[in-house]
mmCIF file of C-alpha atoms in Angstrom:
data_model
loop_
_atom_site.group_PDB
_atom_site.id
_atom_site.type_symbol
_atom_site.label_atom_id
_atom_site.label_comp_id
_atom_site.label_asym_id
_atom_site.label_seq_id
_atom_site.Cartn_x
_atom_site.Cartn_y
_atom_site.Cartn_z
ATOM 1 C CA UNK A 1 -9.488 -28.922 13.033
ATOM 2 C CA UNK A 2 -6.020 -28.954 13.341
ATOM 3 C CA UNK A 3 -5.043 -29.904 10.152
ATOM 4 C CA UNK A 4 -7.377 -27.112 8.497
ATOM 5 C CA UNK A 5 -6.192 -24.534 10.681
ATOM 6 C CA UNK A 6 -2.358 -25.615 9.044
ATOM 7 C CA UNK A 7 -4.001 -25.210 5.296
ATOM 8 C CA UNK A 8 -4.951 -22.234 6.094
ATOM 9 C CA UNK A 9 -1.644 -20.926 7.299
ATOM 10 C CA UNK A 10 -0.123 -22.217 4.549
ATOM 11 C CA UNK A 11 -2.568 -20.914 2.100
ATOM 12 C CA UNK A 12 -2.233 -17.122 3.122
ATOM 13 C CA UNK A 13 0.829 -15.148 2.058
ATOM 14 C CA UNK A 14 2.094 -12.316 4.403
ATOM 15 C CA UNK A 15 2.325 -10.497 1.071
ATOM 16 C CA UNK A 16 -1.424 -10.352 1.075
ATOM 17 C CA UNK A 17 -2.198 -9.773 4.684
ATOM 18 C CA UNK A 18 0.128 -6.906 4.225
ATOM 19 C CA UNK A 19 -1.592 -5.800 1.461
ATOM 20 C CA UNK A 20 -4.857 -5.720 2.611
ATOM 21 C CA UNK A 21 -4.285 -4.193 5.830
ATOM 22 C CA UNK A 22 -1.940 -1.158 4.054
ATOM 23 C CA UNK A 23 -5.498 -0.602 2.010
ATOM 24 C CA UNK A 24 -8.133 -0.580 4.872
ATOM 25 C CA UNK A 25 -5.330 2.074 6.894
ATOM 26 C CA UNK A 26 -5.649 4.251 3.435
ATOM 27 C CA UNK A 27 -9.150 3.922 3.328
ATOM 28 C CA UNK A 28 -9.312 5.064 7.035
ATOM 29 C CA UNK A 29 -7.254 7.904 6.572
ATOM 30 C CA UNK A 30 -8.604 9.460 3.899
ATOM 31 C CA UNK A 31 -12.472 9.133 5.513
ATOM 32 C CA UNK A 32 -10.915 10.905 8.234
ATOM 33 C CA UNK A 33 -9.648 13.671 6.454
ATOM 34 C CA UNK A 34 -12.235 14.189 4.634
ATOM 35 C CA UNK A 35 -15.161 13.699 7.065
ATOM 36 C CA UNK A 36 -14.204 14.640 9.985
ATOM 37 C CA UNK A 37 -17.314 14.696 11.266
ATOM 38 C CA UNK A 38 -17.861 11.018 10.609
ATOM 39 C CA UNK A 39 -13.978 10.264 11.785
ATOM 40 C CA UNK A 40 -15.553 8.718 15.067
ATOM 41 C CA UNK A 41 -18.040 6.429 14.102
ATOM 42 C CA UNK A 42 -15.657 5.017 11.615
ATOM 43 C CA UNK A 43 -12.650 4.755 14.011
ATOM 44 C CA UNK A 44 -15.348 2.806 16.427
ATOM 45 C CA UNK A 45 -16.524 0.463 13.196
ATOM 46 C CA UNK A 46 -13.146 -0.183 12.261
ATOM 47 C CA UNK A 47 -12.013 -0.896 15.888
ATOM 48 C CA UNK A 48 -14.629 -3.585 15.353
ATOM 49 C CA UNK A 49 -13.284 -4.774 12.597
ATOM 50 C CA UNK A 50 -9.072 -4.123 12.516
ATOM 51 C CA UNK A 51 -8.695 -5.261 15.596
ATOM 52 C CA UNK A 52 -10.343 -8.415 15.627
ATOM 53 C CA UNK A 53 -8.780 -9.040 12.282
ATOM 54 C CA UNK A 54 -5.476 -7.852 13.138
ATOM 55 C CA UNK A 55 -5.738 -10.273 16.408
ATOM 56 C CA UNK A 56 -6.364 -13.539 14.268
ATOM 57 C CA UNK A 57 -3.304 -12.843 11.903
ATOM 58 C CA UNK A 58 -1.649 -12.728 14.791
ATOM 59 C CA UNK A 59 -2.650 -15.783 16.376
ATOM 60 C CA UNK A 60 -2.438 -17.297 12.522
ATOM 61 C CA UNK A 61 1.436 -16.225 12.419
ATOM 62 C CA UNK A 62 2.020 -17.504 16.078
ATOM 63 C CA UNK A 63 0.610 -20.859 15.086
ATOM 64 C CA UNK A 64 2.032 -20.669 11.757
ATOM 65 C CA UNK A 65 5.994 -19.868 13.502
ATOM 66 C CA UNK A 66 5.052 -22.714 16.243
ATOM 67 C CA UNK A 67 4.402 -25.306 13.084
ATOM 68 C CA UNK A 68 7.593 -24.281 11.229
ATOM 69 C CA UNK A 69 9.348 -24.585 14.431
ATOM 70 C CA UNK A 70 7.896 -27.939 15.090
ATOM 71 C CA UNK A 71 9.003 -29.370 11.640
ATOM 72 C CA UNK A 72 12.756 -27.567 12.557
ATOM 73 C CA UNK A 73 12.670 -29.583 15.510
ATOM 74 C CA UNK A 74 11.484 -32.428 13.945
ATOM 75 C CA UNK A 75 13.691 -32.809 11.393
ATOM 76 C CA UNK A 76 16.708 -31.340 14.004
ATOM 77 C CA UNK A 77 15.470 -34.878 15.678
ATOM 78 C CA UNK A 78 15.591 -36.919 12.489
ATOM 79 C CA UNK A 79 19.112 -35.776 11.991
ATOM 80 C CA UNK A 80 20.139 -36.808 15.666
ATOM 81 C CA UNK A 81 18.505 -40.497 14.896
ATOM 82 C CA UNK A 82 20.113 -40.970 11.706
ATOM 83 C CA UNK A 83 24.051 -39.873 13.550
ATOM 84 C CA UNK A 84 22.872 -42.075 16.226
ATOM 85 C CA UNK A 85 22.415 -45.141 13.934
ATOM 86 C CA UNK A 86 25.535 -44.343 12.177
ATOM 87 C CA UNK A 87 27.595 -44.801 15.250
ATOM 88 C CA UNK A 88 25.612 -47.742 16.819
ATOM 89 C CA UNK A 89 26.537 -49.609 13.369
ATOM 90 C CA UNK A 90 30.442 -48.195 13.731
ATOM 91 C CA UNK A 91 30.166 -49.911 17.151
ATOM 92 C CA UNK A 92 28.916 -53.020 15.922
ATOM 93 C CA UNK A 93 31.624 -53.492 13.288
ATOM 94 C CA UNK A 94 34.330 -52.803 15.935
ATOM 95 C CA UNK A 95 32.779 -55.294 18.290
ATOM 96 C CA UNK A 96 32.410 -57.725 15.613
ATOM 97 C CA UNK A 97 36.053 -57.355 14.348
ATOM 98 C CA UNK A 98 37.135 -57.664 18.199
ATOM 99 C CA UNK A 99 35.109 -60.747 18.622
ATOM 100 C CA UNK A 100 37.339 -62.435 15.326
ATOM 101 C CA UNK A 101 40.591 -61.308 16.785
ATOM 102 C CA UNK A 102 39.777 -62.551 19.704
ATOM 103 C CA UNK A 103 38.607 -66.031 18.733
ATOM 104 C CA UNK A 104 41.728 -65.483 16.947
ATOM 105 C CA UNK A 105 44.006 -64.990 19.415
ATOM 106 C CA UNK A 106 42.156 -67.694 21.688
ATOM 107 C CA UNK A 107 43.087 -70.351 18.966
ATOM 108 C CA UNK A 108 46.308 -69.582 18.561
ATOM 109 C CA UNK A 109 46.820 -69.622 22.353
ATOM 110 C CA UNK A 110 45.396 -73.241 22.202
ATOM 111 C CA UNK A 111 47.962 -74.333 19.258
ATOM 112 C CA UNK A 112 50.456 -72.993 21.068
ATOM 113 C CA UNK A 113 50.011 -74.627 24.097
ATOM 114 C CA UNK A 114 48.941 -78.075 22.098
ATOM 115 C CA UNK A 115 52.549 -77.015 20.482
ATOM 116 C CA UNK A 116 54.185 -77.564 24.064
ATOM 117 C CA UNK A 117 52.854 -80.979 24.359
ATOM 118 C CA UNK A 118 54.911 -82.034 21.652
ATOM 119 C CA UNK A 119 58.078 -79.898 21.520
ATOM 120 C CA UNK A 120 60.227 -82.893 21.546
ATOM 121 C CA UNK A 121 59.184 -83.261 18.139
ATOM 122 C CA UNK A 122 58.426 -79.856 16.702
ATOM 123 C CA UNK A 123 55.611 -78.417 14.597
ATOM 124 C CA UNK A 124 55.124 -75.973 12.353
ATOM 125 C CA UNK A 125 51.427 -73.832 12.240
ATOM 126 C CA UNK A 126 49.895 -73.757 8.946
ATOM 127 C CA UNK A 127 46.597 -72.197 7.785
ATOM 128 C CA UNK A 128 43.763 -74.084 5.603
ATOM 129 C CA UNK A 129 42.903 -72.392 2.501
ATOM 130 C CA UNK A 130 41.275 -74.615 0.910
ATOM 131 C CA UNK A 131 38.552 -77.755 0.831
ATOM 132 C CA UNK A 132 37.367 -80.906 -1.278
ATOM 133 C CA UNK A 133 33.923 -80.559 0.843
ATOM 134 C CA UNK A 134 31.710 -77.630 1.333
ATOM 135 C CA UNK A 135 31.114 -78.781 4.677
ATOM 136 C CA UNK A 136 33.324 -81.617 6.750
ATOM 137 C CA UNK A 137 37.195 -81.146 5.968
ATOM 138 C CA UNK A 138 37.692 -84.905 4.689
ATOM 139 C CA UNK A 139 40.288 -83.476 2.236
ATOM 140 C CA UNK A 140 42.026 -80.230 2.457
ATOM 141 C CA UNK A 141 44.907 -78.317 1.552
ATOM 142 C CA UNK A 142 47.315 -76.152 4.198
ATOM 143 C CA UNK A 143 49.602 -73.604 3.360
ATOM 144 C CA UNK A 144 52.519 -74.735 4.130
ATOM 145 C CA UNK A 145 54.531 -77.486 2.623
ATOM 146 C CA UNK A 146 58.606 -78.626 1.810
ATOM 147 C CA UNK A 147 59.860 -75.371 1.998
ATOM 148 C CA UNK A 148 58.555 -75.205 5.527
ATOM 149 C CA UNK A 149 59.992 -78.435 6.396
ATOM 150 C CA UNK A 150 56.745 -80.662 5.621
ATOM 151 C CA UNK A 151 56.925 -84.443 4.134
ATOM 152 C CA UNK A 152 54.428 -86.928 3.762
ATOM 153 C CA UNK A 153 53.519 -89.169 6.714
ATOM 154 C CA UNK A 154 53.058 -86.219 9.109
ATOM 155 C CA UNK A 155 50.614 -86.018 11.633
ATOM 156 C CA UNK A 156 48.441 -82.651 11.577
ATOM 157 C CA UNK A 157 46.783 -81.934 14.925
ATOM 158 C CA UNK A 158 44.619 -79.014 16.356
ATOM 159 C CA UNK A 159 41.917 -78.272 19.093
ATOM 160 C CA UNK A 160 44.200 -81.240 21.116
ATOM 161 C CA UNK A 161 43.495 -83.663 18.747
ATOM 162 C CA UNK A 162 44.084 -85.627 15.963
ATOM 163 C CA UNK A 163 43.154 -83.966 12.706
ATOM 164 C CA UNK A 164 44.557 -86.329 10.032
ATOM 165 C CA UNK A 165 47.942 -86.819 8.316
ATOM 166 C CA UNK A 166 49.771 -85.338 5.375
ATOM 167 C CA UNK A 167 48.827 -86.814 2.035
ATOM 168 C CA UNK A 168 50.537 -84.400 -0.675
ATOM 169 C CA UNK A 169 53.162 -82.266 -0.194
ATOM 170 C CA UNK A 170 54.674 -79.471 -2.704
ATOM 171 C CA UNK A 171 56.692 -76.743 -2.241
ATOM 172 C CA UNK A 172 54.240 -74.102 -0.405
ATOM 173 C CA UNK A 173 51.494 -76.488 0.048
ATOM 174 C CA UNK A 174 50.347 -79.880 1.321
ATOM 175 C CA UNK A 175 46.995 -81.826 1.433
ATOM 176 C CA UNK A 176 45.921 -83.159 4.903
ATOM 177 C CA UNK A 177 43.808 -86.632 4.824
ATOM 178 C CA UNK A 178 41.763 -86.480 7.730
ATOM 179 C CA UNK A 179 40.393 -89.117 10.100
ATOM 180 C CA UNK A 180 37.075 -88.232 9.364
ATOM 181 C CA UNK A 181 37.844 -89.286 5.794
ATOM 182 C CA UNK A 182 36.572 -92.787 4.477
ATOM 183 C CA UNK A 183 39.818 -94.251 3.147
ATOM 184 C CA UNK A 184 40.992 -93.677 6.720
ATOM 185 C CA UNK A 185 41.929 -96.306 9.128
ATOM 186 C CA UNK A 186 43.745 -95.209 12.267
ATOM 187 C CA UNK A 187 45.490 -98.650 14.573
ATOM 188 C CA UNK A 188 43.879 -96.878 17.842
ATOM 189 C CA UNK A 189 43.740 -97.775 21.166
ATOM 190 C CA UNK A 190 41.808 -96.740 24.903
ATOM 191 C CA UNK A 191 44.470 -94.351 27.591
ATOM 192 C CA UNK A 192 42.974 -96.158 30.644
ATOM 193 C CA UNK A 193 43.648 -99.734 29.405
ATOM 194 C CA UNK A 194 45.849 -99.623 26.416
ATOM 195 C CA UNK A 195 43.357 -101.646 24.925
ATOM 196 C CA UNK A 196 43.315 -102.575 20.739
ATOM 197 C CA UNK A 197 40.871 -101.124 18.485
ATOM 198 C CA UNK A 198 40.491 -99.744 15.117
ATOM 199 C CA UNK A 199 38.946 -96.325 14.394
ATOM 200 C CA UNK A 200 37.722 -95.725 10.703
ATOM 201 C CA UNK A 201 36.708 -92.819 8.877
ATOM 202 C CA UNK A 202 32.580 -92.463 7.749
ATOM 203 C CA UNK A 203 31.257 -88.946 6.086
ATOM 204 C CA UNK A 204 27.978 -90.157 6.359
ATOM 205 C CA UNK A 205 28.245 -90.943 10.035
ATOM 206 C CA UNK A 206 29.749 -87.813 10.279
ATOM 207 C CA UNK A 207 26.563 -86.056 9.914
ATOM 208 C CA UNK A 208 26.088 -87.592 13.472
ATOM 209 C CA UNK A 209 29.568 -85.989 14.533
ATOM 210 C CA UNK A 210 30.696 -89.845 14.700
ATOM 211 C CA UNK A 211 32.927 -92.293 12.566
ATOM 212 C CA UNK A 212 32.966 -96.023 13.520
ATOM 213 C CA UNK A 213 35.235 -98.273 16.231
ATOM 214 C CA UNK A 214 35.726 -101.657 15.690
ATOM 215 C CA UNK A 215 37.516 -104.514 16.602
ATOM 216 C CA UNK A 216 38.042 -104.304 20.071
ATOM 217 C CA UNK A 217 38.478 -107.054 22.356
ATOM 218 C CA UNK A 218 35.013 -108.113 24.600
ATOM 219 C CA UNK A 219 37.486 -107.681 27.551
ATOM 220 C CA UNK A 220 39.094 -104.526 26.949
ATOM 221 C CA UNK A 221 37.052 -102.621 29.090
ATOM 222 C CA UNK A 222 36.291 -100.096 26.213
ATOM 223 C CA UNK A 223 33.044 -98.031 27.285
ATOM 224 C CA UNK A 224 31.302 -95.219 26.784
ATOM 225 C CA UNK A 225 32.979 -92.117 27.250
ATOM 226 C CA UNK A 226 36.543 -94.147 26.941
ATOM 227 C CA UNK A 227 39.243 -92.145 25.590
ATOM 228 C CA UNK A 228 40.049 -93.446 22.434
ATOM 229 C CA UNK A 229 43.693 -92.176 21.334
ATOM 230 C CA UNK A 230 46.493 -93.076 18.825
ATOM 231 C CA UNK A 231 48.297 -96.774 19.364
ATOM 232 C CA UNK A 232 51.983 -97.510 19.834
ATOM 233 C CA UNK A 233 51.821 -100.454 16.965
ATOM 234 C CA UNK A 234 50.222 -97.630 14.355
ATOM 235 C CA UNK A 235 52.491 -97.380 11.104
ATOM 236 C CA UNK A 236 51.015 -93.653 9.959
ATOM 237 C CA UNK A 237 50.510 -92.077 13.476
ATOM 238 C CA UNK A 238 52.520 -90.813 16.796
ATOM 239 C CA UNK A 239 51.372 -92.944 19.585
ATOM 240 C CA UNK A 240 49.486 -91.822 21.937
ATOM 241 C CA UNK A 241 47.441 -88.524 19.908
ATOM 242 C CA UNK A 242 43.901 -87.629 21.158
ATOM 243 C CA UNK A 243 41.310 -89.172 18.369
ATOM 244 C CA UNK A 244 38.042 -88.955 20.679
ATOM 245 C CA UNK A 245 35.632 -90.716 22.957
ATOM 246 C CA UNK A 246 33.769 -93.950 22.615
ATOM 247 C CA UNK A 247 29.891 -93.596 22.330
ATOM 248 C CA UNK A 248 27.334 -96.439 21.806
ATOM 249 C CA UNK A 249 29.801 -99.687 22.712
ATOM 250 C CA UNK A 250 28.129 -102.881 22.138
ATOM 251 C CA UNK A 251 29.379 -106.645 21.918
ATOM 252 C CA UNK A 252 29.274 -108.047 18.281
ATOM 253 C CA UNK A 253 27.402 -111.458 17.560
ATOM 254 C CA UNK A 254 30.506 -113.117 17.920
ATOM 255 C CA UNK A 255 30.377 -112.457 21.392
ATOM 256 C CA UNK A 256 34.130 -111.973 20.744
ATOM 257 C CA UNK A 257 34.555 -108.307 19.773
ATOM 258 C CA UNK A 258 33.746 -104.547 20.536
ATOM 259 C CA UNK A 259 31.941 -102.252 18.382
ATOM 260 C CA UNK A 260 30.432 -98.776 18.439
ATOM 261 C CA UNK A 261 31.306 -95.148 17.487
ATOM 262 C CA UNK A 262 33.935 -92.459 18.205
ATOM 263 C CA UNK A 263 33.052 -88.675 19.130
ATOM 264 C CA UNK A 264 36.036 -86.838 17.143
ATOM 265 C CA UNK A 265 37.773 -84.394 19.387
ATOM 266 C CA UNK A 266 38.849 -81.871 16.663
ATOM 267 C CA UNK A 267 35.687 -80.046 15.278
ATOM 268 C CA UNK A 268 35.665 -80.872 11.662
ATOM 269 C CA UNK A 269 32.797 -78.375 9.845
ATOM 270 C CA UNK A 270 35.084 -75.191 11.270
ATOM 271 C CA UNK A 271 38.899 -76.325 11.166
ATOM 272 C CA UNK A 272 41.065 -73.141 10.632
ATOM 273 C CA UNK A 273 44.272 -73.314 11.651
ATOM 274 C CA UNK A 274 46.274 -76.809 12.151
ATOM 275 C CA UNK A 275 49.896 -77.745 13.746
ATOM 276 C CA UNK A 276 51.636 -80.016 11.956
ATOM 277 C CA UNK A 277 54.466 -82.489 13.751
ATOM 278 C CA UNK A 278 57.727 -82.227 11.864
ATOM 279 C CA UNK A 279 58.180 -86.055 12.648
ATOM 280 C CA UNK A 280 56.582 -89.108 10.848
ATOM 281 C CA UNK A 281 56.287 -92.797 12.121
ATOM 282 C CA UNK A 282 57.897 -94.170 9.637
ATOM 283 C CA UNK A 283 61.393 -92.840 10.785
ATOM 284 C CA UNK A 284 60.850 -91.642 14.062
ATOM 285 C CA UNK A 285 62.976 -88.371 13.198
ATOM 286 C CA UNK A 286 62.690 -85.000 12.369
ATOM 287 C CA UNK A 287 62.442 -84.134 8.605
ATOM 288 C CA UNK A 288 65.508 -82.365 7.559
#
């Protein structure tokens, strides 16, 4: 009923109620003047008939003015939706973007203070900008290099750990080898006990989050959870760096050695920004 009763608002023009009504008051007045005598009766009939008629184009305007106002109101409420959606999405980009700079700032507050640990040395913060793998950084490239003070034979570190060591070095950019990779082989050994063993890259253990141990003596009291870190006899690395934890220990069929898997400390699918030592084993001294 309701939707008929809004066709029919929209189907009659005020022009024609206007009309219509201007041609029955004519018609009345000229009766009148003319007949007199008959003025009565036809003010009565036309009392029956104007002012019922004259009541339901009323009530047809008043609905017709309370539908346009609900579609003014309607749309009035569309409008306020759509502003509100604009600034809910402005909100989300500024809480995104504060979310970056702070994980930004919250790494660089943890290089920093990894940056303490070894002052005595030195580093220098560089940035990754690129990578041989889509997913594990196995091989990647820095941006910083000899005109920042890099060489070869530096260790790179970040998240307290060890990341790898410097590979390829040019003027504004070097190449990192990481441990993760599987031409590495890192002389490692436990903090507790000081205890030999030899950590050694694996990409496809890595889809574990693990590379391999080996080597370790059946008495070195190498478990799980052991921290694992760099050893003073290593050729390539600063004793005493952060590699991981041992997982999975087990004695070898020799019944003479130690073998099981390393948890990397560093987070290898999201490395972003790296500290590099400005000191390699080789001469014990900082690179001029």
């Amino acid at each position: 009923m309701g939707e008929k009763l809004r066709a029919l608002v929209l189907m009659i023009k005020p022009k024609t109620v206007l009309f219509v009504m201007t041609f029955v008051c004519i018609g009345v007045i000229g009766v009148t003047y003319f007949h007199s005598d008959t003025a009565v009766p036809l003010r009565t009939a036309v009392g029956y008939i104007v002012v019922p008629l004259q009541s339901g184009v009323n009530n047809i305007g008043g609905l017709g003015q309370a539908f346009l106002q609900k579609q003014m109101d309607l749309q009035d409420a569309r409008d306020t939706i759509a502003e509100q959606e604009q600034e809910i999405e402005a909100l989300k980009s500024q809480i995104e973007q504060y979310q970056e700079e702070n994980a930004e700032v919250k790494q660089l507050r943890k290089l920093f203070e990894l940056s303490q640990t070894y002052q005595e040395y030195g580093t220098v913060g560089a940035t990754v900008v690129a990578s041989d793998t889509s997913k594990w950084f196995s091989r990647f490239t820095i941006d910083k290099g000899s005109d920042d003070g890099l060489a070869e034979g530096m260790n790179v570190i970040a998240d307290g750990g060890l990341v790898g060591i410097l590979t390829q070095v040019s003027g504004n950019f070097s190449v990192v080898t990481s441990i993760i990779d599987n031409s590495s082989n890192i002389s490692a050994m436990s903090r507790e006990r000081n205890a030999l063993c030899v950590v050694s890259g694996d990409l496809e253990l890595m889809q574990e989050g693990r590379i391999r141990m080996s080597y370790a003596d059946v008495d070195s009291g190498i478990k799980e959870d052991s921290i694992i870190v760099t050893s003073n006899i290593s050729d390539l690395y600063l004793p005493g760096i952060l590699i991981g934890y041992a997982k999975d220990v087990t004695v070898d069929a020799n019944q003479l050695t130690l073998s099981g898997y390393i948890e990397p400390k560093v987070d290898f699918s999201s490395l972003k920004d790296v500290l590099v030592i400005l000191t390699t084993k080789q001469n014990g001294e900082v690179s001029k």
